PDB file of C-alpha atoms in Angstrom:
ATOM      1  CA  LYS B   1      86.356  97.537   1.295  1.00 45.00           C
ATOM      2  CA  LEU B   2      87.199  93.842   1.688  1.00 43.00           C
ATOM      3  CA  GLU B   3      90.719  93.071   2.900  1.00 47.00           C
ATOM      4  CA  PRO B   4      92.436  89.784   1.923  1.00 47.00           C
ATOM      5  CA  CYS B   5      92.733  87.315   4.769  1.00 49.00           C
ATOM      6  CA  ARG B   6      96.110  87.034   6.439  1.00 49.00           C
ATOM      7  CA  LYS B   7      96.807  83.659   4.838  1.00 47.00           C
ATOM      8  CA  CYS B   8      96.119  85.106   1.382  1.00 44.00           C
ATOM      9  CA  ARG B   9      98.244  88.225   1.772  1.00 50.00           C
ATOM     10  CA  PRO B  10     101.607  86.606   0.841  1.00 48.00           C
ATOM     11  CA  ALA B  11     100.081  85.020  -2.269  1.00 48.00           C
ATOM     12  CA  ALA B  12      98.423  88.297  -3.242  1.00 48.00           C
ATOM     13  CA  MET B  13     101.730  90.110  -2.787  1.00 48.00           C
ATOM     14  CA  GLY B  14     103.386  87.544  -5.045  1.00 48.00           C
ATOM     15  CA  GLN B  15     100.869  88.235  -7.793  1.00 52.00           C
ATOM     16  CA  MET B  16     101.660  91.957  -7.608  1.00 53.00           C
ATOM     17  CA  LEU B  17     105.422  91.491  -7.878  1.00 54.00           C
ATOM     18  CA  ALA B  18     105.699  91.078 -11.653  1.00 56.00           C
ATOM     19  CA  PRO B  19     105.668  94.821 -12.505  1.00 62.00           C
ATOM     20  CA  VAL B  20     108.385  95.374  -9.891  1.00 67.00           C
ATOM     21  CA  VAL B  21     110.543  92.340 -10.710  1.00 79.00           C
ATOM     22  CA  PHE B  22     110.390  92.771 -14.484  1.00 87.00           C
ATOM     23  CA  GLN B  23     111.452  96.159 -15.840  1.00 89.00           C
ATOM     24  CA  PRO B  24     112.076  95.770 -19.577  1.00 93.00           C
ATOM     25  CA  PRO B  25     114.081  98.566 -21.180  1.00 94.00           C
ATOM     26  CA  PRO B  26     112.929 100.116 -24.478  1.00 95.00           C
ATOM     27  CA  PRO B  27     113.751  97.651 -27.290  1.00 96.00           C
ATOM     28  CA  SER B  28     117.357  98.134 -28.421  1.00 97.00           C
ATOM     29  CA  TYR B  29     117.072  96.054 -31.616  1.00 97.00           C
ATOM     30  CA  ASP B  30     114.650  95.210 -34.403  1.00 96.00           C
ATOM     31  CA  ASP B  31     113.585  91.984 -36.093  1.00 93.00           C
ATOM     32  CA  LYS B  32     116.343  92.098 -38.697  1.00 96.00           C
ATOM     33  CA  ASP B  33     119.390  89.846 -38.716  1.00 98.00           C
ATOM     34  CA  TRP B  34     122.294  91.255 -36.738  1.00 97.00           C
ATOM     35  CA  ARG B  35     125.279  92.368 -38.807  1.00 96.00           C
ATOM     36  CA  TYR B  36     128.501  92.684 -36.852  1.00 96.00           C
ATOM     37  CA  GLY B  37     131.740  93.137 -38.729  1.00 93.00           C
ATOM     38  CA  ARG B  38     131.844  90.549 -41.483  1.00 94.00           C
ATOM     39  CA  ARG B  39     129.393  88.214 -39.805  1.00 95.00           C
ATOM     40  CA  VAL B  40     125.620  88.061 -39.973  1.00 97.00           C
ATOM     41  CA  PHE B  41     123.722  86.440 -37.111  1.00 98.00           C
ATOM     42  CA  GLN B  42     120.216  85.334 -37.948  1.00 97.00           C
ATOM     43  CA  MET B  43     117.377  86.683 -35.834  1.00 98.00           C
ATOM     44  CA  LEU B  44     115.689  83.418 -34.981  1.00 98.00           C
ATOM     45  CA  ARG B  45     111.975  83.318 -34.099  1.00 97.00           C
ATOM     46  CA  LEU B  46     111.136  80.308 -31.973  1.00 97.00           C
ATOM     47  CA  PRO B  47     107.678  78.953 -31.117  1.00 93.00           C
ATOM     48  CA  THR B  48     106.786  78.961 -27.424  1.00 92.00           C
ATOM     49  CA  GLY B  49     103.202  77.737 -27.525  1.00 86.00           C
ATOM     50  CA  ARG B  50     101.944  81.310 -27.198  1.00 87.00           C
ATOM     51  CA  ALA B  51     100.768  83.689 -29.921  1.00 84.00           C
ATOM     52  CA  HIS B  52     104.065  85.451 -30.617  1.00 91.00           C
ATOM     53  CA  PRO B  53     107.405  83.786 -31.481  1.00 95.00           C
ATOM     54  CA  MET B  54     110.482  84.342 -29.341  1.00 97.00           C
ATOM     55  CA  PRO B  55     113.557  86.189 -30.677  1.00 98.00           C
ATOM     56  CA  ALA B  56     116.900  84.438 -30.233  1.00 98.00           C
ATOM     57  CA  HIS B  57     120.487  84.463 -31.498  1.00 98.00           C
ATOM     58  CA  TYR B  58     122.968  81.639 -31.884  1.00 98.00           C
ATOM     59  CA  LEU B  59     126.566  82.836 -31.606  1.00 98.00           C
ATOM     60  CA  SER B  60     128.842  80.109 -32.914  1.00 97.00           C
ATOM     61  CA  VAL B  61     132.614  79.755 -32.645  1.00 97.00           C
ATOM     62  CA  ALA B  62     134.564  77.262 -34.750  1.00 96.00           C
ATOM     63  CA  GLY B  63     135.788  74.271 -32.786  1.00 96.00           C
ATOM     64  CA  ALA B  64     133.766  75.041 -29.645  1.00 98.00           C
ATOM     65  CA  HIS B  65     133.030  72.130 -27.325  1.00 98.00           C
ATOM     66  CA  PHE B  66     130.403  73.682 -25.058  1.00 98.00           C
ATOM     67  CA  THR B  67     127.303  75.700 -25.910  1.00 98.00           C
ATOM     68  CA  LEU B  68     126.179  78.156 -23.232  1.00 98.00           C
ATOM     69  CA  LEU B  69     122.433  78.782 -22.929  1.00 99.00           C
ATOM     70  CA  PHE B  70     122.307  82.326 -21.576  1.00 98.00           C
ATOM     71  CA  SER B  71     119.419  83.911 -19.629  1.00 98.00           C
ATOM     72  CA  HIS B  72     119.892  87.662 -19.267  1.00 97.00           C
ATOM     73  CA  GLY B  73     119.211  90.050 -16.410  1.00 95.00           C
ATOM     74  CA  ASN B  74     116.301  92.343 -15.756  1.00 92.00           C
ATOM     75  CA  ALA B  75     116.976  95.738 -17.335  1.00 90.00           C
ATOM     76  CA  GLU B  76     118.544  94.435 -20.553  1.00 96.00           C
ATOM     77  CA  ASP B  77     117.594  92.754 -23.796  1.00 97.00           C
ATOM     78  CA  LEU B  78     119.421  90.911 -26.581  1.00 98.00           C
ATOM     79  CA  GLY B  79     120.548  94.071 -28.344  1.00 98.00           C
ATOM     80  CA  LEU B  80     122.233  95.477 -25.251  1.00 97.00           C
ATOM     81  CA  ILE B  81     124.336  92.399 -24.506  1.00 97.00           C
ATOM     82  CA  ARG B  82     125.105  90.582 -27.743  1.00 97.00           C
ATOM     83  CA  VAL B  83     128.370  92.391 -28.540  1.00 97.00           C
ATOM     84  CA  SER B  84     129.923  91.714 -25.138  1.00 96.00           C
ATOM     85  CA  LEU B  85     128.701  88.111 -25.197  1.00 97.00           C
ATOM     86  CA  LEU B  86     130.159  87.534 -28.647  1.00 97.00           C
ATOM     87  CA  ASP B  87     133.529  88.844 -27.438  1.00 96.00           C
ATOM     88  CA  MET B  88     133.324  86.458 -24.492  1.00 97.00           C
ATOM     89  CA  CYS B  89     132.478  83.548 -26.798  1.00 97.00           C
ATOM     90  CA  HIS B  90     135.659  84.099 -28.772  1.00 97.00           C
ATOM     91  CA  GLU B  91     137.790  84.462 -25.651  1.00 97.00           C
ATOM     92  CA  LEU B  92     136.415  81.300 -24.031  1.00 97.00           C
ATOM     93  CA  GLY B  93     136.033  79.313 -27.243  1.00 98.00           C
ATOM     94  CA  VAL B  94     132.344  78.510 -26.693  1.00 98.00           C
ATOM     95  CA  ASN B  95     129.100  78.783 -28.588  1.00 98.00           C
ATOM     96  CA  LEU B  96     126.296  80.752 -26.983  1.00 98.00           C
ATOM     97  CA  PHE B  97     122.536  80.688 -27.434  1.00 98.00           C
ATOM     98  CA  MET B  98     120.654  83.727 -26.149  1.00 98.00           C
ATOM     99  CA  TYR B  99     116.885  84.177 -26.099  1.00 98.00           C
ATOM    100  CA  GLU B 100     114.419  86.905 -25.204  1.00 97.00           C
ATOM    101  CA  TYR B 101     111.833  86.951 -22.435  1.00 96.00           C
ATOM    102  CA  SER B 102     108.213  87.632 -23.244  1.00 94.00           C
ATOM    103  CA  GLY B 103     107.615  91.382 -23.035  1.00 94.00           C
ATOM    104  CA  TYR B 104     111.295  92.236 -23.646  1.00 96.00           C
ATOM    105  CA  GLY B 105     112.879  93.520 -26.852  1.00 96.00           C
ATOM    106  CA  THR B 106     110.800  92.473 -29.834  1.00 95.00           C
ATOM    107  CA  HIS B 107     109.192  89.535 -28.016  1.00 95.00           C
ATOM    108  CA  ARG B 108     105.659  90.871 -28.185  1.00 86.00           C
ATOM    109  CA  GLY B 109     102.564  89.562 -26.511  1.00 78.00           C
ATOM    110  CA  GLU B 110     102.162  88.798 -22.847  1.00 78.00           C
ATOM    111  CA  SER B 111     103.767  90.825 -20.104  1.00 84.00           C
ATOM    112  CA  PRO B 112     106.633  88.952 -18.451  1.00 86.00           C
ATOM    113  CA  GLN B 113     105.651  86.575 -15.671  1.00 90.00           C
ATOM    114  CA  GLU B 114     107.469  83.789 -13.857  1.00 92.00           C
ATOM    115  CA  GLU B 115     105.589  81.167 -15.851  1.00 93.00           C
ATOM    116  CA  THR B 116     106.282  82.736 -19.261  1.00 94.00           C
ATOM    117  CA  VAL B 117     110.000  83.042 -18.495  1.00 95.00           C
ATOM    118  CA  TYR B 118     110.087  79.315 -17.750  1.00 96.00           C
ATOM    119  CA  GLU B 119     108.266  78.570 -21.008  1.00 96.00           C
ATOM    120  CA  ASP B 120     110.799  80.741 -22.844  1.00 97.00           C
ATOM    121  CA  ILE B 121     113.868  78.878 -21.600  1.00 98.00           C
ATOM    122  CA  GLU B 122     112.241  75.523 -22.307  1.00 97.00           C
ATOM    123  CA  ALA B 123     111.646  76.628 -25.905  1.00 97.00           C
ATOM    124  CA  ALA B 124     115.267  77.773 -26.166  1.00 98.00           C
ATOM    125  CA  PHE B 125     116.554  74.486 -24.754  1.00 98.00           C
ATOM    126  CA  LYS B 126     114.453  72.432 -27.179  1.00 98.00           C
ATOM    127  CA  TYR B 127     115.895  74.407 -30.085  1.00 98.00           C
ATOM    128  CA  VAL B 128     119.473  73.894 -28.893  1.00 98.00           C
ATOM    129  CA  ARG B 129     118.876  70.183 -28.306  1.00 98.00           C
ATOM    130  CA  ASP B 130     116.600  69.277 -31.241  1.00 97.00           C
ATOM    131  CA  THR B 131     117.485  71.748 -34.014  1.00 98.00           C
ATOM    132  CA  LEU B 132     121.128  72.547 -33.297  1.00 98.00           C
ATOM    133  CA  GLU B 133     121.543  68.935 -32.095  1.00 98.00           C
ATOM    134  CA  VAL B 134     123.785  69.822 -29.190  1.00 98.00           C
ATOM    135  CA  PRO B 135     123.974  66.850 -26.781  1.00 98.00           C
ATOM    136  CA  TRP B 136     123.050  67.518 -23.162  1.00 98.00           C
ATOM    137  CA  ASP B 137     126.594  66.951 -21.950  1.00 98.00           C
ATOM    138  CA  ARG B 138     127.807  69.897 -24.021  1.00 98.00           C
ATOM    139  CA  ILE B 139     125.138  72.328 -22.788  1.00 98.00           C
ATOM    140  CA  VAL B 140     125.978  74.667 -19.901  1.00 98.00           C
ATOM    141  CA  LEU B 141     123.333  77.030 -18.554  1.00 98.00           C
ATOM    142  CA  TRP B 142     124.317  80.543 -17.519  1.00 98.00           C
ATOM    143  CA  GLY B 143     121.871  82.877 -15.805  1.00 98.00           C
ATOM    144  CA  ARG B 144     122.493  86.461 -14.730  1.00 97.00           C
ATOM    145  CA  SER B 145     120.437  88.045 -11.935  1.00 96.00           C
ATOM    146  CA  ILE B 146     116.756  87.342 -12.706  1.00 95.00           C
ATOM    147  CA  GLY B 147     118.042  84.958 -15.386  1.00 97.00           C
ATOM    148  CA  THR B 148     119.188  82.575 -12.648  1.00 98.00           C
ATOM    149  CA  ALA B 149     115.518  81.695 -12.098  1.00 97.00           C
ATOM    150  CA  PRO B 150     114.820  80.198 -15.548  1.00 98.00           C
ATOM    151  CA  THR B 151     118.293  78.639 -15.388  1.00 98.00           C
ATOM    152  CA  MET B 152     117.463  76.861 -12.138  1.00 98.00           C
ATOM    153  CA  HIS B 153     114.025  75.894 -13.407  1.00 98.00           C
ATOM    154  CA  LEU B 154     115.502  74.167 -16.441  1.00 98.00           C
ATOM    155  CA  ALA B 155     118.416  72.555 -14.593  1.00 98.00           C
ATOM    156  CA  SER B 156     115.982  71.083 -12.065  1.00 97.00           C
ATOM    157  CA  ARG B 157     114.064  69.369 -14.880  1.00 97.00           C
ATOM    158  CA  VAL B 158     116.647  68.237 -17.438  1.00 97.00           C
ATOM    159  CA  ALA B 159     120.236  67.054 -17.501  1.00 98.00           C
ATOM    160  CA  VAL B 160     122.812  69.635 -18.567  1.00 98.00           C
ATOM    161  CA  ARG B 161     126.569  69.530 -18.048  1.00 98.00           C
ATOM    162  CA  GLY B 162     126.716  72.485 -15.649  1.00 98.00           C
ATOM    163  CA  VAL B 163     125.198  75.775 -14.524  1.00 98.00           C
ATOM    164  CA  VAL B 164     126.680  79.223 -13.936  1.00 98.00           C
ATOM    165  CA  LEU B 165     124.656  81.412 -11.559  1.00 98.00           C
ATOM    166  CA  GLN B 166     125.651  85.074 -11.582  1.00 98.00           C
ATOM    167  CA  SER B 167     124.220  87.173  -8.733  1.00 97.00           C
ATOM    168  CA  PRO B 168     121.485  84.634  -7.913  1.00 97.00           C
ATOM    169  CA  MET B 169     118.613  85.235  -5.532  1.00 96.00           C
ATOM    170  CA  MET B 170     117.346  82.572  -3.149  1.00 95.00           C
ATOM    171  CA  SER B 171     113.832  83.863  -3.829  1.00 94.00           C
ATOM    172  CA  ILE B 172     112.160  87.232  -4.326  1.00 89.00           C
ATOM    173  CA  PHE B 173     110.700  87.521  -0.814  1.00 90.00           C
ATOM    174  CA  ARG B 174     114.095  86.727   0.691  1.00 87.00           C
ATOM    175  CA  ILE B 175     115.725  89.780  -0.923  1.00 86.00           C
ATOM    176  CA  PRO B 176     114.219  92.248   1.577  1.00 77.00           C
ATOM    177  CA  PHE B 177     113.466  89.674   4.299  1.00 78.00           C
ATOM    178  CA  GLN B 178     115.672  86.882   5.638  1.00 76.00           C
ATOM    179  CA  PHE B 179     112.947  84.248   5.803  1.00 77.00           C
ATOM    180  CA  ARG B 180     114.083  80.755   6.738  1.00 74.00           C
ATOM    181  CA  PHE B 181     111.248  79.125   4.810  1.00 76.00           C
ATOM    182  CA  THR B 182     109.501  79.739   1.503  1.00 79.00           C
ATOM    183  CA  LEU B 183     106.190  81.545   1.984  1.00 77.00           C
ATOM    184  CA  PRO B 184     103.077  81.123  -0.174  1.00 83.00           C
ATOM    185  CA  GLY B 185     103.198  83.486  -3.102  1.00 81.00           C
ATOM    186  CA  ASP B 186     106.987  83.771  -3.204  1.00 85.00           C
ATOM    187  CA  ARG B 187     108.541  83.887  -6.668  1.00 88.00           C
ATOM    188  CA  PHE B 188     111.718  82.509  -8.273  1.00 93.00           C
ATOM    189  CA  CYS B 189     112.482  80.151  -5.396  1.00 95.00           C
ATOM    190  CA  ASN B 190     115.918  79.078  -6.600  1.00 97.00           C
ATOM    191  CA  ILE B 191     116.932  77.724  -3.212  1.00 96.00           C
ATOM    192  CA  ASP B 192     114.111  75.162  -3.285  1.00 96.00           C
ATOM    193  CA  LYS B 193     115.247  73.824  -6.661  1.00 97.00           C
ATOM    194  CA  VAL B 194     118.864  73.150  -5.728  1.00 97.00           C
ATOM    195  CA  ARG B 195     117.986  69.654  -4.494  1.00 95.00           C
ATOM    196  CA  HIS B 196     116.664  68.748  -7.947  1.00 96.00           C
ATOM    197  CA  VAL B 197     119.788  69.901  -9.841  1.00 97.00           C
ATOM    198  CA  ARG B 198     122.341  67.134 -10.400  1.00 97.00           C
ATOM    199  CA  CYS B 199     125.061  68.933 -12.362  1.00 98.00           C
ATOM    200  CA  PRO B 200     127.971  71.013 -10.993  1.00 98.00           C
ATOM    201  CA  ALA B 201     127.391  74.724 -10.419  1.00 98.00           C
ATOM    202  CA  LEU B 202     129.553  77.836 -10.385  1.00 98.00           C
ATOM    203  CA  VAL B 203     128.071  80.614  -8.233  1.00 98.00           C
ATOM    204  CA  ILE B 204     129.326  84.159  -8.863  1.00 98.00           C
ATOM    205  CA  HIS B 205     128.441  87.073  -6.589  1.00 98.00           C
ATOM    206  CA  GLY B 206     129.772  90.479  -5.568  1.00 97.00           C
ATOM    207  CA  THR B 207     130.288  91.372  -1.920  1.00 97.00           C
ATOM    208  CA  GLN B 208     128.757  94.833  -2.443  1.00 96.00           C
ATOM    209  CA  ASP B 209     125.703  93.699  -4.408  1.00 94.00           C
ATOM    210  CA  GLU B 210     123.143  96.423  -3.718  1.00 93.00           C
ATOM    211  CA  ILE B 211     120.162  94.526  -5.175  1.00 93.00           C
ATOM    212  CA  VAL B 212     120.610  90.856  -4.218  1.00 94.00           C
ATOM    213  CA  PRO B 213     122.732  90.564  -1.054  1.00 94.00           C
ATOM    214  CA  CYS B 214     125.815  88.386  -1.361  1.00 96.00           C
ATOM    215  CA  TRP B 215     124.562  85.993   1.325  1.00 95.00           C
ATOM    216  CA  HIS B 216     122.054  84.698  -1.245  1.00 96.00           C
ATOM    217  CA  GLY B 217     124.916  83.439  -3.392  1.00 97.00           C
ATOM    218  CA  HIS B 218     126.727  81.992  -0.366  1.00 96.00           C
ATOM    219  CA  THR B 219     123.621  80.107   0.776  1.00 96.00           C
ATOM    220  CA  ILE B 220     122.906  78.690  -2.676  1.00 97.00           C
ATOM    221  CA  PHE B 221     126.527  77.581  -3.038  1.00 98.00           C
ATOM    222  CA  GLU B 222     126.489  75.847   0.353  1.00 97.00           C
ATOM    223  CA  ALA B 223     123.279  74.054  -0.640  1.00 97.00           C
ATOM    224  CA  PHE B 224     124.911  72.853  -3.861  1.00 97.00           C
ATOM    225  CA  LYS B 225     128.036  71.686  -2.024  1.00 95.00           C
ATOM    226  CA  ARG B 226     125.989  69.422   0.203  1.00 93.00           C
ATOM    227  CA  GLN B 227     124.669  67.383  -2.700  1.00 89.00           C
ATOM    228  CA  THR B 228     126.766  67.850  -5.855  1.00 90.00           C
ATOM    229  CA  SER B 229     130.493  67.510  -6.470  1.00 90.00           C
ATOM    230  CA  GLY B 230     132.442  69.861  -8.702  1.00 92.00           C
ATOM    231  CA  CYS B 231     130.747  73.037  -7.459  1.00 96.00           C
ATOM    232  CA  ASP B 232     132.631  76.293  -7.001  1.00 96.00           C
ATOM    233  CA  ALA B 233     132.017  79.858  -5.847  1.00 97.00           C
ATOM    234  CA  TYR B 234     133.617  83.035  -7.164  1.00 97.00           C
ATOM    235  CA  ILE B 235     133.008  85.880  -4.716  1.00 97.00           C
ATOM    236  CA  ILE B 236     134.194  89.195  -6.145  1.00 96.00           C
ATOM    237  CA  ASP B 237     135.429  91.549  -3.424  1.00 96.00           C
ATOM    238  CA  GLY B 238     133.756  94.943  -3.849  1.00 96.00           C
ATOM    239  CA  GLY B 239     131.672  93.745  -6.774  1.00 96.00           C
ATOM    240  CA  ASP B 240     128.144  95.120  -7.180  1.00 95.00           C
ATOM    241  CA  HIS B 241     125.131  93.712  -9.022  1.00 94.00           C
ATOM    242  CA  ASN B 242     125.410  95.044 -12.558  1.00 90.00           C
ATOM    243  CA  ASN B 243     129.123  95.384 -13.311  1.00 90.00           C
ATOM    244  CA  LEU B 244     130.802  92.191 -12.150  1.00 93.00           C
ATOM    245  CA  GLU B 245     132.422  91.461 -15.509  1.00 92.00           C
ATOM    246  CA  SER B 246     134.225  94.806 -15.652  1.00 91.00           C
ATOM    247  CA  GLN B 247     134.992  94.912 -11.925  1.00 94.00           C
ATOM    248  CA  ALA B 248     136.564  91.454 -11.926  1.00 93.00           C
ATOM    249  CA  GLU B 249     138.355  92.224 -15.226  1.00 89.00           C
ATOM    250  CA  GLN B 250     140.167  89.217 -16.695  1.00 93.00           C
ATOM    251  CA  GLY B 251     139.433  87.165 -13.594  1.00 95.00           C
ATOM    252  CA  PHE B 252     135.775  86.816 -14.568  1.00 96.00           C
ATOM    253  CA  ASN B 253     136.364  84.970 -17.827  1.00 96.00           C
ATOM    254  CA  ASP B 254     139.285  83.067 -16.314  1.00 97.00           C
ATOM    255  CA  ARG B 255     137.045  81.649 -13.594  1.00 97.00           C
ATOM    256  CA  ILE B 256     134.377  80.577 -16.075  1.00 97.00           C
ATOM    257  CA  ARG B 257     137.073  78.998 -18.262  1.00 98.00           C
ATOM    258  CA  ARG B 258     138.393  77.062 -15.274  1.00 97.00           C
ATOM    259  CA  PHE B 259     134.888  75.794 -14.488  1.00 98.00           C
ATOM    260  CA  LEU B 260     134.318  74.711 -18.092  1.00 98.00           C
ATOM    261  CA  CYS B 261     137.693  72.954 -18.209  1.00 97.00           C
ATOM    262  CA  GLY B 262     136.733  71.056 -15.074  1.00 97.00           C
ATOM    263  CA  LEU B 263     133.488  69.949 -16.686  1.00 98.00           C
ATOM    264  CA  HIS B 264     135.349  68.853 -19.804  1.00 98.00           C
ATOM    265  CA  ASP B 265     137.984  66.866 -17.905  1.00 97.00           C
ATOM    266  CA  THR B 266     135.681  65.203 -15.345  1.00 96.00           C
ATOM    267  CA  PRO B 267     133.109  62.533 -16.224  1.00 97.00           C
ATOM    268  CA  PRO B 268     129.461  63.223 -15.282  1.00 97.00           C
ATOM    269  CA  SER B 269     128.238  61.752 -12.023  1.00 96.00           C
ATOM    270  CA  GLN B 270     125.966  58.720 -12.021  1.00 96.00           C
ATOM    271  CA  ARG B 271     123.126  60.868 -10.642  1.00 95.00           C
ATOM    272  CA  LEU B 272     123.456  63.171 -13.628  1.00 97.00           C
ATOM    273  CA  LEU B 273     123.586  60.250 -16.069  1.00 97.00           C
ATOM    274  CA  ASP B 274     120.417  58.871 -14.463  1.00 96.00           C
ATOM    275  CA  GLN B 275     118.702  62.223 -14.989  1.00 96.00           C
ATOM    276  CA  ALA B 276     119.805  62.283 -18.623  1.00 96.00           C
ATOM    277  CA  SER B 277     118.267  58.859 -19.203  1.00 94.00           C
ATOM    278  CA  ALA B 278     114.815  60.077 -18.158  1.00 88.00           C
ATOM    279  CA  PRO B 279     114.209  63.463 -19.861  1.00 79.00           C
ATOM    280  CA  VAL B 280     111.179  65.462 -18.705  1.00 83.00           C
ATOM    281  CA  ILE B 281     111.101  68.022 -21.523  1.00 86.00           C
TER     282      ILE B 281
END
């Protein structure tokens, strides 16, 4: 039996990570519009360039200034999170656009991979920008857990007003191993993309995170601080990976509100304006 050479082993391990990294739950919703109370939220189906369209919801709040583009965590889909996110929208006074990863919920077709997740968020961003006509300086990206990876991918390529990173990983290989450098085959290398992000960031992490150690969030925050003003960190004492919102209670939304108010009251940096003048997507 042929063994891969030592140089190829990290890359081969990276290729085998997808079934471990992505663990979609059984679909919790169908393709119908979502009826909640007196409101009906259309089940959007967005083109991604692949065979099957991508499910998405747009949760709008009257008078909102910012629109959050939300990338969810691993073991959840749109149906499991839309009620809590709608409640948050009303409390913070923001719109929110949420989309589904390939292989999750009713997004049929390819199994989830790093590349397809990046294609998904780009399709969501184009819809928010081109169809909803939300200007870049009113778009804030928010990624939770694995959702920090597409968030960082997009923020490294286009201008947005800010990013919220909840329980972010530096990279997949660095979760079990404290590598100083990125190895071939590593996935979701958020730490390497910080230098390309020009907007302020809020990093949220729990000190008792049992999946992504809290030092990942600390390291990403320190990297942001070295190059971008207006960044902040919210470290939740005793917080774990999956329940930060409930563990922090009112403090969670209050901290996001404070970050958004800072974005609203502070003009964008010249570096960010330069990025906005030369869109990649």
